[in-house]
Every structure is written in C-alpha cells, then in structure tokens.
Amino acid sequence: MVHCDLVIKGGLVATETGVFEADIGITNETIVAIASELPMGRNEIDARGRIVTPGGVDSHCHIEQLAASGLMNADTFESATRSAALGGTTTVIPFAAQHVGMSLKAVVEDYHERAAKGAIVDYAFHMILADPRPEILKDELPALVEAGHSSLKVFLTYDRLRVEDEQFLDVLWAAREHGCMVCVHAENHGMISWMGKKLIEKGLTSPKYHVPSHPRLAEAEAINRAIAMAAFIDQPLMIFHVSTAEGAATIRRWQGQGVKVYGETCTQYLTLTSADLDKPGIEGAMWICSPPLRDPADQEALWQALANGTLTTISSDHAPYRMDETGKLAKGPNPTFKETANGLAGLELRLPVLFDAMVKKGRAGLADFVRLTATEPARIYGLAPKKGTIAIGSDADLVIWDAERRTKITHETTHDDSGYTAYAGREIEGWPSHVVRRGQIIVRDGGLEATPGSGRFLPRPGGSYALPTGNRTPEVALLGD
Ligand code: URP
Ligand code: ZN
Ligand code: ZN
C-alpha cells in the first residue's frame, strides 16, 4: 500500500464547482489523491468537521514597494507574507515597481532578491511600467516575459507614475506582441488633480475629503477609456480595484460587446465605506486608499457584479503605511488628504473577512468564495492549474477552516507591520486553523511554522493565458503584427 506524505482526513472540501466530503492525499508537494477514504498517511491532519479550501491567491498586493514619493511601504516580504500565510493566502502577486528613468530589468532583479530572502508563500510579480520608453518595451520586456514575468500594471493617474494615452497604447501593443496581461489603475488624472486643488483652496483638507477628491466619474471615465484603447488594439485588460457601481457597469457594457476585459474589486470596497474616513482629527487617514472607499449602494452593486461575472477576482490591494512619520504622517502630524500616503493593509484579513461575509453571512456560497479568492485569480494570471484549486496534480496549497471560531479583530490579531488594522472592532466567524503550502504545514493551530525565504517564485510564461480575441479594429489591423 502506498502511503502519502500527508493526508488531510475527512474535511468538507470546497472547489469552485462543488463541495464534498473527502480525504486529500499529498506527496512531493502535490495533491495525488482525493477519495472518500485514503490509507493512513505518514502525517495526517484531522479535518473532520472542518472546511478545506484551496490556499488563497492574492493577485494584487504591494510588498516592500517604493512609492514614487520615495516612501517605502511598511512591510517587508517577510512580514507581509507571514501575515498572508496566517490568513490562509499561499500565493501572492506583488509588484516590481519601475519609476521614471529606471531600468525595468534592474527593478525586477531587485524585487526578486528581496522576495527570495523573505517570502514565506509563493509569489510572482506584476511589473509596474511608469516609464515605457522604447528601449524598455523593445530591449527589456521580451527577456523579462521569457523569464516568466508576463503581467504589467500601468497607472492613468498619480504624478510621476501615470502614462499618457499614447504611452498606454505603446504598452498595450507590446503586451499583445509578447502575450502579457495588462492591468490598469483607471481613474481620470485631471479630475482628481483639479478637484483636489479646489478642495484644498477651500480649506477642506481633512481625511474625509479624500473621497470627493477622487470623483466617481473619474473612475467610470478612465475605465471606459482604458477599455476602448484595449479593444482598439485587441489586448486583454484587467481593471484593478473597481470601487463604484458606475465602474462595474462600464466593464459589463464592454464585456457584452465581446471585449476581453476582466474586473477586480477588493475586500475593502465590499466591507468598508467612506463613513470610516469621517473621524475626528487625523484618525480617518487610516482609511485613505485609492480609489477611495465608497457607499453602501456601491457595495451592493459590486456584490452583484461579482455574482453575475462582471468582476471575477477579489484581492486585498495590500498597501500598508504606518500612522507615523515613516508612513501616513511623513509630511507632518496633520497632513492634508493630498499629503497622506494611500493604502491599507489587507493580506491577512482578506480571506477571513470575506469568509465571514460570504459564507457565514450568506452573501455568496463556499464555491463562490473559492472561485473569487483563489481559482479565478490563478487562472487569469497564468498560475492555473498548479495554484488556486484542489485537484490531482495541483500544488498542495490548502486552508483548513475552523468555521465556528469567532474573532474580534484588533491590531493584536494581525501580523503585518502597518501598526493598525482598518477592520478593528469587527467580529467575524471562521478562521484558518491550518495552512498547507506545497504539502508543508506552514500554519498549525494558528501558529506560523515556515521560515522566511521558503516561498518560491512562480514563473508565468506569456501567451497561453493572455491571448487576444482576434478581433482587432480595422485601423489597427492595417499595421500588421
Ligand atoms: O491606495 C492604494 N490602493 N494604494 C496602492 C496603490 C494602488 O493604486 O493600487
Ligand atoms: Zn492602483
Ligand atoms: Zn494597488
């Protein structure tokens, strides 16, 4: 009789297509058997009465990333991925962020080095292109895609990061040639900049004015423009962090016309609102992120967009900054909303907060939870079928849930380095008791057992997952390949 290295016994196994009771057998980092009764393994986890899901795939997080302002975010690869693992996420896609004038190749090497030292979970990188000059797209990009970096992010807003429409077309064109996925931060720069200046002139500077400084229409306009340009070139596009009902409706319209556009939202847009920024003094700065938190009606629209397939991933957009001079208060103790670093920590709480909202509070089922937090992000970014699912041949990345455990979230229950949590005070039900990464138990009864540097880089060759539709506009077709 063949004994597996590890058997997860008798759990309720959840996949995107169904939920069933089974044993899971693991050998050499891989799932090798799924059956109602497997022979004893060399090691076992008793999962009877527990739910077993695939390890989470967080396809949008900022780790040890230098902002254009020169500010380093609060987490190292070690602290960020420690928090990810404890929350049940076993794969992350953070960014290798180019700034103007930099070599993209050098940037990727730098992030690679830091991740290899610190990462506890497996990882790939999206490359941020802030300076898509011809030599970057022609000389550096092809080799980087060859090395397994096949997704890019561009910004349509932020001074020193944003690309103009023509540069965006250059990126889409190069991405199409090399089979990359393009992700976009889609907000209208002029509207944000104009509105920010007007609010500050009027003395409306406290954190809550961050919300109107990113007008709702700025999101819908830029999403529409970004998709129009991607459709023009016939290049697959991912719209990151959709926050408004209008943004989701815009994506749906283009999807209805056969354009290959995907949409992501984040835990915070589904579970926090702009009311969180309306606190006395500077406290509301803890909730400043971009796009900003919106209204309950937007939450409703985003849940519907997830249910009808307009949006297909929920990420954390983990972007941690401490509430001190190293982070949110770098410009002084009482900054305007415009001077405050943008972003929230979310890697650890993404799965527990969503498990509570979706599975326990009934917003969606277990299969939807798995699809939106693991299976789809793995598929969209070329990590499937190794990641994001429970299937024979897949990496043995698993979360065993204590579905009845109640947790009152406090800063002390989280393990990143941001020094606070935007979800403090919330009581949730369900928490990962064990987390398995490639067959190794990295979290046992809520305690971390993995070492920094044990996470592995996941190369993603371009082409196979980011194919264009073949429906190029007649104008662009004139240009040939
Ligand atoms: O506020 C946020 N989300 N900061 C991270 C940068 C981004 O645009 O995703
Ligand atoms: Zn963004
Ligand atoms: Zn982001």
mmCIF file of N, CA, C and O in Angstrom, residues 176 234 468-472:
data_model
loop_
_atom_site.group_PDB
_atom_site.id
_atom_site.type_symbol
_atom_site.label_atom_id
_atom_site.label_comp_id
_atom_site.label_asym_id
_atom_site.label_seq_id
_atom_site.Cartn_x
_atom_site.Cartn_y
_atom_site.Cartn_z
ATOM 1 N N ARG A 176 0.595 42.841 -26.313
ATOM 2 C CA ARG A 176 -0.056 41.936 -27.275
ATOM 3 C C ARG A 176 0.992 41.094 -27.996
ATOM 4 O O ARG A 176 0.817 39.894 -28.194
ATOM 5 N N ASP A 234 -6.972 45.187 -29.381
ATOM 6 C CA ASP A 234 -7.302 43.788 -29.082
ATOM 7 C C ASP A 234 -6.288 43.177 -28.131
ATOM 8 O O ASP A 234 -5.600 42.197 -28.447
ATOM 9 N N PRO A 468 -5.145 37.380 -27.175
ATOM 10 C CA PRO A 468 -6.152 38.318 -27.686
ATOM 11 C C PRO A 468 -7.321 37.568 -28.309
ATOM 12 O O PRO A 468 -7.238 36.357 -28.544
ATOM 13 N N THR A 469 -8.409 38.289 -28.592
ATOM 14 C CA THR A 469 -9.587 37.614 -29.152
ATOM 15 C C THR A 469 -9.464 37.371 -30.651
ATOM 16 O O THR A 469 -10.157 36.532 -31.208
ATOM 17 N N GLY A 470 -8.590 38.142 -31.306
ATOM 18 C CA GLY A 470 -8.527 38.067 -32.773
ATOM 19 C C GLY A 470 -9.384 39.126 -33.440
ATOM 20 O O GLY A 470 -9.373 39.263 -34.673
ATOM 21 N N ASN A 471 -10.131 39.904 -32.653
ATOM 22 C CA ASN A 471 -10.992 40.951 -33.220
ATOM 23 C C ASN A 471 -10.313 42.316 -33.162
ATOM 24 O O ASN A 471 -10.702 43.179 -32.397
ATOM 25 N N ARG A 472 -9.293 42.482 -33.956
ATOM 26 C CA ARG A 472 -8.637 43.794 -33.976
ATOM 27 C C ARG A 472 -9.475 44.787 -34.748
ATOM 28 O O ARG A 472 -10.147 44.424 -35.721
#
